Coordinates of C-alpha atoms in Angstrom, one line a residue:
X1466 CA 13.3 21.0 -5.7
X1467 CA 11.3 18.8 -7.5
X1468 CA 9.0 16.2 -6.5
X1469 CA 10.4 13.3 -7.2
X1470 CA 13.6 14.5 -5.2
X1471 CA 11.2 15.8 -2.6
X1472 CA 9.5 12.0 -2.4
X1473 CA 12.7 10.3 -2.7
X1474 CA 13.9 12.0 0.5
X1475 CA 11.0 12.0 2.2
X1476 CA 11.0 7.9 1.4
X1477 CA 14.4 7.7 2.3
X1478 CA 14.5 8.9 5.5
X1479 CA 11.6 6.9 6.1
X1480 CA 13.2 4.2 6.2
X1481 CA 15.8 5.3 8.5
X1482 CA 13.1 6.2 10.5
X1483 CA 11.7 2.8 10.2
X1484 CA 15.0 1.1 11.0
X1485 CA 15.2 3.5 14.7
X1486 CA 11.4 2.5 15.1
X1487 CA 12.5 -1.2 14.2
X1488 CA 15.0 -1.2 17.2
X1489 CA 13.4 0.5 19.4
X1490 CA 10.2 -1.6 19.3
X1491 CA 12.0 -4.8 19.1
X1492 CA 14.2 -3.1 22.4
X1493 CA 11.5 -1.7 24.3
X1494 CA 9.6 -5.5 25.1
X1495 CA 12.0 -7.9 26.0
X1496 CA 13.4 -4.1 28.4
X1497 CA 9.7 -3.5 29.9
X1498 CA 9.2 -7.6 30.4
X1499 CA 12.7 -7.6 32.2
X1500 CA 11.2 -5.1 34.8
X1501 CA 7.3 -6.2 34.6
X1502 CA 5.5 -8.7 34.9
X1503 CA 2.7 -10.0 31.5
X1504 CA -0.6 -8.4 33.2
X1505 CA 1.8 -4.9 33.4
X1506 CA 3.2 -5.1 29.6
X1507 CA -0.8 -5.8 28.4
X1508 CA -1.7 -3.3 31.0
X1509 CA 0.2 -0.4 28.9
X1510 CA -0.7 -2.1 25.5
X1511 CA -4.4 -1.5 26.6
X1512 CA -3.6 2.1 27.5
X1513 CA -2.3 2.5 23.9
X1514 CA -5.2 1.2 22.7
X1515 CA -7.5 3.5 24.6
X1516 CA -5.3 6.8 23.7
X1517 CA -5.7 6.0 20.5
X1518 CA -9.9 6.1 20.2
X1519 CA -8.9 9.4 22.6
X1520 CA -7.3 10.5 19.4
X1521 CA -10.3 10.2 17.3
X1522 CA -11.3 13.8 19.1
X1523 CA -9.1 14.9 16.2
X1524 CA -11.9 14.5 14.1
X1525 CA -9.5 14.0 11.8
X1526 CA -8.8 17.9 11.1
X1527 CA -4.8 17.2 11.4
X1528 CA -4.7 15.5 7.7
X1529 CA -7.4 17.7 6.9
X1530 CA -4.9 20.8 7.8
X1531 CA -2.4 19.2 5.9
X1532 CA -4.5 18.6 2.9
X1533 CA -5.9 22.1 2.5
X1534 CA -2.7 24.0 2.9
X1535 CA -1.4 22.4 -0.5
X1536 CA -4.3 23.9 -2.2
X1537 CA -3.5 27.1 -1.0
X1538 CA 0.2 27.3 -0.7
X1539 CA 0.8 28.5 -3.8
X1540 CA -0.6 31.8 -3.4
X1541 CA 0.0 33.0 0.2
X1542 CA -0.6 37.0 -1.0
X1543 CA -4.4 36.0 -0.5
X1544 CA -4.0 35.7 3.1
X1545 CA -6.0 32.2 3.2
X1546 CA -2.7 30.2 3.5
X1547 CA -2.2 32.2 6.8
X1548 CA -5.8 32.2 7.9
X1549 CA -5.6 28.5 7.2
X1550 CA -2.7 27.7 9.7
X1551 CA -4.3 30.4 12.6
X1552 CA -7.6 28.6 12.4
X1553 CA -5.9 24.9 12.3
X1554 CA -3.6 26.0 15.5
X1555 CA -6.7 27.2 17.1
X1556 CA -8.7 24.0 16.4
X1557 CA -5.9 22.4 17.9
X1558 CA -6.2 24.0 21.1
X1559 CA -9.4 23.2 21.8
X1560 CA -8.9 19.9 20.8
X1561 CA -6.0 19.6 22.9
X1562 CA -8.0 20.9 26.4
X1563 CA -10.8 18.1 25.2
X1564 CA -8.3 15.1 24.9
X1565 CA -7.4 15.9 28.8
X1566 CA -10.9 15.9 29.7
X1567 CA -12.0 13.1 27.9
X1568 CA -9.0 11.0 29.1
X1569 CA -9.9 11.7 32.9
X1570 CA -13.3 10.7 33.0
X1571 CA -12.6 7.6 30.7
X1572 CA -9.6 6.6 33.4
X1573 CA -12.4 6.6 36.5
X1574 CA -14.8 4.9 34.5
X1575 CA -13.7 2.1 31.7
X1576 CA -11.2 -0.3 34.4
X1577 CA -14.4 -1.6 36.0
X1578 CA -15.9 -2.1 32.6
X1579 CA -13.5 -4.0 30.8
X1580 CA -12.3 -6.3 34.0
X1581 CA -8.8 -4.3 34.4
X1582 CA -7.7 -6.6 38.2
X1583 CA -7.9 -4.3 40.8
X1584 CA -4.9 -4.4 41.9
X1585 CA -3.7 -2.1 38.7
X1586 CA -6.4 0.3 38.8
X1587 CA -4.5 2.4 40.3
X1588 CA -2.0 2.2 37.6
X1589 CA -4.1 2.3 34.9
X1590 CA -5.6 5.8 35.6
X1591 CA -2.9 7.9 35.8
X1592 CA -1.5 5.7 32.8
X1593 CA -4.5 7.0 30.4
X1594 CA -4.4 10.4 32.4
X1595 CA -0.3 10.9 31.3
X1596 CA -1.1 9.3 28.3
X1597 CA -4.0 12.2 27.3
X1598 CA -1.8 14.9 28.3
X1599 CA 1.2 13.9 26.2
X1600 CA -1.2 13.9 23.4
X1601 CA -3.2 17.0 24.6
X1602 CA 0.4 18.8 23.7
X1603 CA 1.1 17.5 20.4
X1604 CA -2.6 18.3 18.9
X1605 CA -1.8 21.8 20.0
X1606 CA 1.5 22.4 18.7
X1607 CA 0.7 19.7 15.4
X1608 CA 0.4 23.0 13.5
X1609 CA 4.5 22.5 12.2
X1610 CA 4.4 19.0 11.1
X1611 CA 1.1 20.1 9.1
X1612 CA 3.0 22.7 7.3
X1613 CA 5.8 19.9 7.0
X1614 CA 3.9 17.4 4.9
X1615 CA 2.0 20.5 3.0
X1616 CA 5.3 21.4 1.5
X1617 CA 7.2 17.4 1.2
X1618 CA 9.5 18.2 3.8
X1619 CA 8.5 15.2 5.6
X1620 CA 12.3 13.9 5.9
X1621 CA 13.0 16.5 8.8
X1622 CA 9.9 15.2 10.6
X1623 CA 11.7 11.5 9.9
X1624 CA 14.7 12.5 10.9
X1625 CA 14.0 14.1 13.7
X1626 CA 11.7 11.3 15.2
X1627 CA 14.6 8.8 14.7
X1628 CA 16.9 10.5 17.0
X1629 CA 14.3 11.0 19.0
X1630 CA 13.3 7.2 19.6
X1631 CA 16.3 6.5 20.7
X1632 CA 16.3 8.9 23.4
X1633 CA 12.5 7.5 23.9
X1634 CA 14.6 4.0 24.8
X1635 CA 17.2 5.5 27.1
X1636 CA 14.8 7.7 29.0
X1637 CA 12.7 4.6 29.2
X1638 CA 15.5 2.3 30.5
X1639 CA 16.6 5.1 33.3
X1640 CA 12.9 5.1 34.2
X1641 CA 12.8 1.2 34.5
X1642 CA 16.6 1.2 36.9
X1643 CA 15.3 4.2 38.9
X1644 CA 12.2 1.8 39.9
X1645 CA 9.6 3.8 38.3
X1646 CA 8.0 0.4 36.9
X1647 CA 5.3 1.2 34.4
X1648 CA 5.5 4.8 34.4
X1649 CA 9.1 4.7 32.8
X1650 CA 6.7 4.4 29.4
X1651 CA 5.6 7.6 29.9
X1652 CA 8.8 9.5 30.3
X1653 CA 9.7 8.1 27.4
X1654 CA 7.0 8.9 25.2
X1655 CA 7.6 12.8 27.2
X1656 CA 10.9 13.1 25.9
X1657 CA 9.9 12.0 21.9
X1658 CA 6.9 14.0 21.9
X1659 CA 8.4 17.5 22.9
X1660 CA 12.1 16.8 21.4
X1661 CA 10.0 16.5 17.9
X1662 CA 7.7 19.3 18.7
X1663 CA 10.6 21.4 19.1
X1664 CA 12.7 20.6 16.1
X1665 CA 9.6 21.2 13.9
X1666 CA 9.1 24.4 15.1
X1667 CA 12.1 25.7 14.4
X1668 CA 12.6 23.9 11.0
X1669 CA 9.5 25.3 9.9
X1670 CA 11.0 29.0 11.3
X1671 CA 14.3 28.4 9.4
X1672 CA 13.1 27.0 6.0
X1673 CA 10.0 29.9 5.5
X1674 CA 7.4 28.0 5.6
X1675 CA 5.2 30.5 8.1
X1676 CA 3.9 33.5 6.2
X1677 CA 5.5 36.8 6.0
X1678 CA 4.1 40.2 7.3
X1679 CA 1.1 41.0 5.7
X1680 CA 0.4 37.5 4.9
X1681 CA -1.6 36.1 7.6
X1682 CA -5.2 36.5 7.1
X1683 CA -7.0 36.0 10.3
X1684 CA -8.4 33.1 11.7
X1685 CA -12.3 32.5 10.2
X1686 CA -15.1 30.0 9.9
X1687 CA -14.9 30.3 6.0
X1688 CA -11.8 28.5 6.7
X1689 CA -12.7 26.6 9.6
X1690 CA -16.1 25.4 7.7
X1691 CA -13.2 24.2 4.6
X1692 CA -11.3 22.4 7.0
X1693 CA -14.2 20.5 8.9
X1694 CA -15.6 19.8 5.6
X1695 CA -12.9 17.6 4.7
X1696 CA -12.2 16.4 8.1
X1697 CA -15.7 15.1 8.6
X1698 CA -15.6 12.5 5.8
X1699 CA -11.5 11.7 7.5
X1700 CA -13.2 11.2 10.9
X1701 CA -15.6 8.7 10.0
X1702 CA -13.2 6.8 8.2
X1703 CA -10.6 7.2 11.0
X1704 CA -13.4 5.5 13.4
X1705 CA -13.9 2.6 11.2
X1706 CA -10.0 1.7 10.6
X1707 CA -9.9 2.3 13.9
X1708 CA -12.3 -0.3 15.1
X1709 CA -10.5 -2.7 12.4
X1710 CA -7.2 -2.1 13.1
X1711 CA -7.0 -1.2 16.8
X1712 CA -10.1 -2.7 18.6
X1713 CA -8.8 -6.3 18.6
X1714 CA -6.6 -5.2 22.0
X1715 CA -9.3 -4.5 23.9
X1716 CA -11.3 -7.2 22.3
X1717 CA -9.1 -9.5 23.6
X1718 CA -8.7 -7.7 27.1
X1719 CA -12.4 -7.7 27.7
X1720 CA -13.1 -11.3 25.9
X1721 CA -9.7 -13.4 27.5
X1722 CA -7.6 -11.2 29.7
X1723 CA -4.8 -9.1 29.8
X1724 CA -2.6 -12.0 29.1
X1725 CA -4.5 -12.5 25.5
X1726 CA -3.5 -8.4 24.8
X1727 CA -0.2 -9.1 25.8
X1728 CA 0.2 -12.3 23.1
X1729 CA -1.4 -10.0 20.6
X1730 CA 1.3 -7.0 21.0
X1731 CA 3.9 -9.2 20.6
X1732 CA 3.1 -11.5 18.3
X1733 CA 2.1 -8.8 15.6
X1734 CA 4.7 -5.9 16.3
X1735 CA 6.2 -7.5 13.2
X1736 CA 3.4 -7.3 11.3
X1737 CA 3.2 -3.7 12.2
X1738 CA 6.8 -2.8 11.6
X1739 CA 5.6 -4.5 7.9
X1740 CA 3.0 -2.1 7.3
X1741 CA 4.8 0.6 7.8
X1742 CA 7.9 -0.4 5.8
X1743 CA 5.6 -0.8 2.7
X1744 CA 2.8 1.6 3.1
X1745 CA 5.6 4.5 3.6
X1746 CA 5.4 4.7 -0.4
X1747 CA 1.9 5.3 -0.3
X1748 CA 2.2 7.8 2.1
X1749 CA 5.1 9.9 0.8
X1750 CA 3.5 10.6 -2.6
X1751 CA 0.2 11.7 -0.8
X1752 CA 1.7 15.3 -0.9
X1753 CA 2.9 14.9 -4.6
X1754 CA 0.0 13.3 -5.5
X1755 CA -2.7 15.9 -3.8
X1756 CA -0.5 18.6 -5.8
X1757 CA -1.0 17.1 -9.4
X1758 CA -4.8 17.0 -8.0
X1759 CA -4.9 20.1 -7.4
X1760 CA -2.9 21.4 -10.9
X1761 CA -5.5 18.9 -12.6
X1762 CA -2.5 16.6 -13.7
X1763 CA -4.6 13.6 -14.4
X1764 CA -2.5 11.7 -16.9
X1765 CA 0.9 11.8 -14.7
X1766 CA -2.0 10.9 -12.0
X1767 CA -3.2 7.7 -13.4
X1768 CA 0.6 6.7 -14.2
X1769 CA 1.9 7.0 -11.0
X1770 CA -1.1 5.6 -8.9
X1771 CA -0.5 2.5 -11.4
X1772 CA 3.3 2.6 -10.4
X1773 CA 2.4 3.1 -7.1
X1774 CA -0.1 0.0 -6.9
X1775 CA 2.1 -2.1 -8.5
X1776 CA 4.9 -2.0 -6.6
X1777 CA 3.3 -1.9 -3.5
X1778 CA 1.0 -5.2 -4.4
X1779 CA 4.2 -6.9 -5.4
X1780 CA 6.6 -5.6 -2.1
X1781 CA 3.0 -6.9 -0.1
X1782 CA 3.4 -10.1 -1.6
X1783 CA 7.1 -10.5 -0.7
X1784 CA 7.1 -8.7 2.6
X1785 CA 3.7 -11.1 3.8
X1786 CA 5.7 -14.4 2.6
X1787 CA 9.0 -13.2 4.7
X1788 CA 6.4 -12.4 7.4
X1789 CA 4.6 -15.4 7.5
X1790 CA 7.8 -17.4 7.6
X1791 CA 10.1 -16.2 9.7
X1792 CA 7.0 -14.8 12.4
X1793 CA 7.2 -18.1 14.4
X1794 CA 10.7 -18.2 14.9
X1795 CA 11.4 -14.9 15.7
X1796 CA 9.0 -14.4 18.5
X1797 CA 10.1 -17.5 19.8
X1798 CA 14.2 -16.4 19.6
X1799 CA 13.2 -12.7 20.7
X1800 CA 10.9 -13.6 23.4
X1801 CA 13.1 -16.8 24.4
X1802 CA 9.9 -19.2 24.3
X1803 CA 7.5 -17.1 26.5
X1804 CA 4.7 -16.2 24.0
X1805 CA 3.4 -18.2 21.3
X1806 CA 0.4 -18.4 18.8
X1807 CA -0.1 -20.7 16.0
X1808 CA 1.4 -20.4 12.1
X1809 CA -2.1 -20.4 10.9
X1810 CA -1.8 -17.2 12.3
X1811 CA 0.8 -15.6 10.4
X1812 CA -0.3 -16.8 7.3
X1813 CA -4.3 -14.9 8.1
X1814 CA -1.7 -12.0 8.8
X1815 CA 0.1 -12.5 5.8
X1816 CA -3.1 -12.3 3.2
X1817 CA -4.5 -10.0 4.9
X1818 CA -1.8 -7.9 4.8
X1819 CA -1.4 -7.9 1.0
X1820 CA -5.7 -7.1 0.6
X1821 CA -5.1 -4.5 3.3
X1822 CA -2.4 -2.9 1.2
X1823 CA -4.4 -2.7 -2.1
X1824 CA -7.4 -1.6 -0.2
X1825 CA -5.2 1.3 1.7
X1826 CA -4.0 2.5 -2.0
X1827 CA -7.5 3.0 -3.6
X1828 CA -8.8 3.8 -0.4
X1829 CA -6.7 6.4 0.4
X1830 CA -6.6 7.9 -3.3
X1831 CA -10.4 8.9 -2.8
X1832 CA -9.0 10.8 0.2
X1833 CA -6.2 12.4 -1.9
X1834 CA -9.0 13.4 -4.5
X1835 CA -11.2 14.7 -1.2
X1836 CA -14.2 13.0 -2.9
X1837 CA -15.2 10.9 0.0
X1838 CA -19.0 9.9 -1.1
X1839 CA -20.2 6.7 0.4
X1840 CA -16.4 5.7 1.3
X1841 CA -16.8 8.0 5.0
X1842 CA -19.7 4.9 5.7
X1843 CA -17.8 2.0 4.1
X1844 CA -15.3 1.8 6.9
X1845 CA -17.5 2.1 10.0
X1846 CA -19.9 -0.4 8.5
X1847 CA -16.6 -2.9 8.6
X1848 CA -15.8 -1.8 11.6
X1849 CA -18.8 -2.1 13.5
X1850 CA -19.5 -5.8 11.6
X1851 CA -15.5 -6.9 12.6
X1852 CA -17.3 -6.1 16.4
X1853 CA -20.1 -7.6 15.7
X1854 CA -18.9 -10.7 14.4
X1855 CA -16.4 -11.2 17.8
X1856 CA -18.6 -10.2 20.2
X1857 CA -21.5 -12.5 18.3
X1858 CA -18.9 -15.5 18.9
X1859 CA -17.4 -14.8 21.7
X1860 CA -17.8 -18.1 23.5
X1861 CA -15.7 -19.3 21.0
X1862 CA -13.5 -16.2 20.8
X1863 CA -9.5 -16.7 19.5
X1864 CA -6.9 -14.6 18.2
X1865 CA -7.4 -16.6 15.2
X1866 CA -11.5 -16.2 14.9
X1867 CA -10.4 -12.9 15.1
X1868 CA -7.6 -13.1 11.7
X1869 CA -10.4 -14.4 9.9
X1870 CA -13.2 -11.8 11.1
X1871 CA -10.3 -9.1 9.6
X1872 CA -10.1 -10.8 6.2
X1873 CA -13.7 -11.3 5.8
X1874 CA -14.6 -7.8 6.4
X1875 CA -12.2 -6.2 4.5
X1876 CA -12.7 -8.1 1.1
X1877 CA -16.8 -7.4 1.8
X1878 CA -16.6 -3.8 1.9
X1879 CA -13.3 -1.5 1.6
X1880 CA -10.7 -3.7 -1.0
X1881 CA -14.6 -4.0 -4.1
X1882 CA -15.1 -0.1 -2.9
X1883 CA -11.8 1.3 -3.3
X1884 CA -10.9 0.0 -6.6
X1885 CA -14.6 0.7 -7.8
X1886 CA -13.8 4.3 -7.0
X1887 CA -10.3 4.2 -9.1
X1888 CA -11.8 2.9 -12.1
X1889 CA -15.2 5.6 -11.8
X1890 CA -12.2 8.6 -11.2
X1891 CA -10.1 8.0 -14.1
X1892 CA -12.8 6.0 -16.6
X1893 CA -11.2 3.0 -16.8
X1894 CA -12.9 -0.3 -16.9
X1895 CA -12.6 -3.7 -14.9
X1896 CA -10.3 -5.5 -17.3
X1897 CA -7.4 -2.0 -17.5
X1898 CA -7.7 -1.9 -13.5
X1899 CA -7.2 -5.6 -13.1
X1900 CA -4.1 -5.2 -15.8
X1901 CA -2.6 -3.4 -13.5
X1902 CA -1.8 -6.5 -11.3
X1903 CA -0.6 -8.6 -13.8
X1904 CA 3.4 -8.1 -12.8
X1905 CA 2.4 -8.7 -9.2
X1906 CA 0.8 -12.2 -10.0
X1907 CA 3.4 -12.9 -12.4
X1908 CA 5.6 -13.1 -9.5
X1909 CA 3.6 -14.8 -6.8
X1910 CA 2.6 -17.9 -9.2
X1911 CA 6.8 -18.3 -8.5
X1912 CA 7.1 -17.1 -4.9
X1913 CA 4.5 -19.5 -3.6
X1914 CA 5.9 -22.8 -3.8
X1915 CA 9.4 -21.8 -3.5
X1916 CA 8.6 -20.2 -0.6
X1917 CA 6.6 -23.6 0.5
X1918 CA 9.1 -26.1 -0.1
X1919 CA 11.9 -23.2 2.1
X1920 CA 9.4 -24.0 4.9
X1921 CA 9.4 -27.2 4.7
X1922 CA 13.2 -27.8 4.6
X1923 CA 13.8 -25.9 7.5
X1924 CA 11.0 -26.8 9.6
X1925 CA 12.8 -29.2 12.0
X1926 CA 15.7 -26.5 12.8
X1927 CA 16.1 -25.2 16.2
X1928 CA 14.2 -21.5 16.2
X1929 CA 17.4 -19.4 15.6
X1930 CA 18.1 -21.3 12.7
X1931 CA 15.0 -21.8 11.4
X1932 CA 14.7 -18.3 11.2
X1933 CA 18.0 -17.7 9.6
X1934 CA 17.4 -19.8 7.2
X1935 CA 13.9 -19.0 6.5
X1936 CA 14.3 -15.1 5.5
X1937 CA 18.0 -15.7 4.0
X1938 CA 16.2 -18.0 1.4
X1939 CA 13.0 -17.1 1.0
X1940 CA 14.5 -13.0 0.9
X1941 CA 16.7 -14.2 -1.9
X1942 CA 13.9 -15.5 -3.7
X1943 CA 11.5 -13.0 -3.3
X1944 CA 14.5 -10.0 -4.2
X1945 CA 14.9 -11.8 -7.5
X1946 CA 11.3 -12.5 -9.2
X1947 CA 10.1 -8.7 -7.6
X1948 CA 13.3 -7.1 -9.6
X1949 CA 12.6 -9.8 -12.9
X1950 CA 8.7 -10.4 -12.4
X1951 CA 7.0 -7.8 -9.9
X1952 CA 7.6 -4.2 -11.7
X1953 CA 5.9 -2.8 -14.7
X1954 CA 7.8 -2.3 -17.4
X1955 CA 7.4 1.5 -17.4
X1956 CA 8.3 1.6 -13.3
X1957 CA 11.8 -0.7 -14.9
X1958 CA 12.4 2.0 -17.6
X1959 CA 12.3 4.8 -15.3
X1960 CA 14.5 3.1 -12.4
X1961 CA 16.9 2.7 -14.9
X1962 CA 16.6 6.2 -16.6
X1963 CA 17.3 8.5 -13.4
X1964 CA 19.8 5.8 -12.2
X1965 CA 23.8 7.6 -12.8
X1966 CA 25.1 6.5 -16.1
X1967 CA 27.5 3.6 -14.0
X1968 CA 24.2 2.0 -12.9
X1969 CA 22.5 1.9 -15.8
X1970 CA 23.7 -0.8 -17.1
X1971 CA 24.0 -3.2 -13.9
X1972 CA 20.0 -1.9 -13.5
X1973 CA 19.4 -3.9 -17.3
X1974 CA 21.1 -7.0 -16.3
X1975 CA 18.9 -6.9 -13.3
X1976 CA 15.6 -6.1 -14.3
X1977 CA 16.4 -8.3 -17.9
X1978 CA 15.0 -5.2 -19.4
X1979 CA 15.9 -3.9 -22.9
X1980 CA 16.5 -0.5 -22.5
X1981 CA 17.8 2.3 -25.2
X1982 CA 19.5 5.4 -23.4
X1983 CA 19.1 7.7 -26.5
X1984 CA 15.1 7.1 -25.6

C-alpha cells in the first residue's frame, strides 16, 4: 500500500474519529452538569489536568518507540526491530507501576495546596488515584498502538477509538442514573481504555506486525540507550507544551476557583475540538514523513512539508475565523446561558490558534528529523515564562491576561525557532520560507472583512440564530477563497491529478486552475 493511500486512510478515519470525539465531548457536559453541580464538573477538569503532568512520567519514550521502530522495520532479520518492541514493552511496565505511585502520593498531598473545598477531598483522591491506574494500564500495554503508527496503520487505532467513545458516553450515562455522581467519569474512561487496548492487540496479531520466530532479539540497553536518546529531547519538550497548553486549569483553580476551571473547559472545548481537526494532517504524515527521513528523500521532503504548511496555515485561518465567530453563540445555545466569557476572547483564541499551528508544523519537523538541538530548551523556557507571567500578575489575573500571556510567549520563542530550523534543514533562505505563505495571505486579505461585516449583520440575532447565521456564512466564504486562494498551485495540480477522471474536471472549475491531463 502506498503512502499516500496509507495517509489518506489514516486522515480519513481521523476525522470520523474526530466527529465521535465531537459528540461525545459536546454530550458528555451539558450530561455531567445535569447530574453535578459547577465545583464537581471543574473538580474532574482539574483531575484531567493533573493526570496529564502524571503522564509526563512517559518521558516521552511512547513517540520515541514509535519513531525508532520505522527506522528499523525494514529489516527485522537483524533482530533489533524485535529487541526494540521487548525493551519499549518493558519500559512501559515500569513506567506503568510509577504512574500509580506517583498518582497516590500527589492525591494526599496537592488538594490542600491548590485550595480544592474540603468538602471534595474526598472525591478528588480517589479521582486522581482511578485516574493513574487507567493510565498505569495503557503505558503498559501502549506497545500495539506504537507498532500501529510505525507501520501507518493508524486508521484501526481511529476506528477503533470511535466506537469506543461512544460506549465511553453510555457507560458514563449508566454511571450518572445508577447515582454514582463523579465517579461515572471514570467507568467511562475504563471501558475506552481497555476496549482500545484490546482491538490493538489483536490487529497487530492479525495484520503481522509482531516479529516471527527467530526474529526477536532480546530486550538490551543498546536499544534502551536509542530509545531514551530520542525520548529525552521529547520529554523536555512535552514539559514545556505541557505548561503552555495545559497549566492554565490549574492556574485558574489555584488563582480564581474551581468555578474559573470550569468556564475555561467549556468555553475552549471548541477550540480544542479545532486543533485537532486541523493538526490531524500534521500528524498523519509524521509516519510518511519520518520514512522519507530515513530513505534520505529530501526533495519529496521539502515538497510535502511546503504542502503540508500551506494548507494547514490556510485551514488555521478559516477554522480560527469560524471559531471566533460562532464561539459565543454556541456556548451560550449549548450551555443554555450558564457560562460566559467575553469575544475578545475568542478572537486571542483564534490568532493564536493559527501561530500555534505554524509553530506545531516546524516544530514538530525537527522532531520528525530527531535533531532536537536547542528546541528540547525552547519550550520549557515558554513554558516556565507563560507561569511566570500569570503568577507575576496574579492580582490582576483573567482568562483573558491569560490569552494574551499564550500569544506573547509563543511568537517570542517556538513560532522565530521552528521556522529558523526549517530554513537551516533544507538551505533555504528567509524570502523561499516566507513564499511559502503567500496562498495563505492571499486568502485572508479576503476572509477578514467579509468575515467582519458577517459579524456585524448578525450581531443583534437571538444566540441560535446568530450562530446559524454566523458559520453558514462565514463557512461559505471561507470554503470558497481556501479552494480559489488558499492552496498552492502544485497542492491544486495534484488534487486534481489522483482525483477519478469524472472529478477532474468539476476539481478545475473549482480550484479556477488550468490543468493539462496529458501532463
Amino acid at each position: 500500500m502506498s503512502r499516500l493511500k496509507k495517509f489518506t486512510r489514516s486522515l480519513f478515519s481521523g476525522y470520523f474519529m474526530l466527529g465521535a470525539n465531537f459528540f461525545y465531548t459536546f454530550g458528555s457536559v451539558p450530561l455531567a452538569m445535569h447530574y453535578l453541580g459547577t465545583k464537581e464538573f471543574g473538580l474532574w477538569a482539574f483531575v484531567s489536568s493533573i493526570s496529564g503532568y502524571i503522564n509526563l512520567i512517559d518521558l516521552s519514550m511512547s513517540a520515541s518507540v514509535g519513531r525508532i521502530l520505522i527506522d528499523h522495520k525494514d529489516d527485522r532479520q537483524t533482530g533489533v526491530y524485535g529487541s526494540v518492541i521487548k525493551t519499549g514493552a518493558l519500559v512501559g511496565l515500569v513506567q506503568g507501576v510509577l504512574v500509580v505511585l506517583v498518582g497516590t502520593v500527589i492525591s494526599m498531598l496537592v488538594g490542600s495546596l491548590l485550595r480544592v473545598p474540603v468538602e471534595l477531598r474526598g472525591e478528588f483522591v480517589w479521582l486522581l488515584i482511578g485516574q493513574t491506574a487507567l493510565l498505569s494500564i495503557t503505558f503498559v500495554m501502549r506497545i500495539f498502538n506504537q507498532l500501529l503508527f510505525a507501520h501507518q496503520r493508524l486508521d484501526i487505532t481511529n476506528y477503533s477509538s470511535s466506537a469506543f467513545f461512544f460506549l465511553n458516553l453510555g457507560a458514563m450515562w449508566a454511571g450518572f442514573a445508577g447515582g454514582l455522581g463523579i465517579y461515572s467519569f471514570l467507568i467511562g474512561q475504563a471501558v475506552m481504555n481497555l476496549g482500545n487496548i484490546v482491538v490493538n492487540a489483536v490487529c497487530c496479531m492479525r495484520l503481522g506486525l509482531l516479529p516471527r520466530a527467530g526474529e526477536w532479539g532480546v530486550a538490551s540497553w543498546t536499544s534502551f540507550r536509542e530509545l531514551f536518546a530520542f525520548g529525552q529531547g521529547l520529554f523536555l519538550v512535552s514539559v514545556g507544551t505541557q505548561l503552555i497548553s495545559t497549566s492554565q486549569t490549574i492556574l485558574l483553580t489555584g488563582l480564581l476557583g474551581l468555578e474559573a476551571a470550569a468556564v475555561w473547559n467549556v468555553c475552549t472545548r471548541a477550540y480544542v475540538m479545532l486543533t485537532m481537526l486541523v493538526w490531524r494532517v500534521l500528524d498523519y504524515s509524521a509516519p510518511a514523513l519520518s520514512e522519507m527521513v530515513v530513505r534520505g528523500e529530501r526533495e519529496k521532503l521539502l515538497g510535502r512539508l511546503r504542502d503540508i504548511t500551506v494548507l494547514m496555515a490556510s485551514l488555521s485561518v478559516v477554522g480560527g475565523a469560524l471559531f471566533a465567530m460562532g464561539n459565543a453563540p454556541f456556548v451560550q445555545v449549548w450551555m443554555r446561558g450558564k457560562i460566559y466569557w467575553p469575544q475578545v476572547n475568542n478572537v486571542l483564541l483564534a490568532l493564536w490558534f493559527f501561530f500555534s499551528t505554524i509553530m506545531r508544523i516546524h516544530t514538530g519537523f525537527v522532531g520528525i528529523t530527531k535533531r532536537f538541538g536547542f528546541l528540547r530548551f525552547i519550550f520549557l523556557i515558554e513554558g516556565f515564562a507563560f507561569v511566570s507571567l500569570n503568577l507575576l500578575f496574579r492580582d490582576a489575573s483573567s482568562m483573558t491576561l491569560m490569552l494574551v500571556f499564550s500569544f506573547i510567549c509563543t511568537l517570542a520563542c517556538s513560532l522565530p525557532y521552528g521556522l529558523w530550523r526549517t530554513r537551516q534543514y533544507f538551505g533555504i533562505n528567509w524570502s523561499e520560507l516566507a513564499g511559502w505563505f503567500r496562498p495563505t495571505w492571499q486568502m485572508t486579505w479576503r476572509l477578514v472583512p467579509l468575515v467582519a461585516m458577517v459579524w456585524w449583520l448578525t450581531h443583534g440575532l437571538t444566540s441560535k440564530w446568530q450562530f446559524a447565521s454566523n458559520i453558514a456564512l462565514s463557512g461559505l466564504c471561507g470554503l470558497v477563497l481556501l479552494l480559489r486562494y488558499g492552496l498552492d498551485e502544485t497542492l491544486k495540480n495534484e488534487f486534481i491529478q489522483r482525483a477519478p477522471a469524472w472529478m477532474q474536471k468539476f476539481l478545475v472549475t473549482v480550484f479556477c486552475q488550468r490543468y493539462n491531463p496529458a501532463k
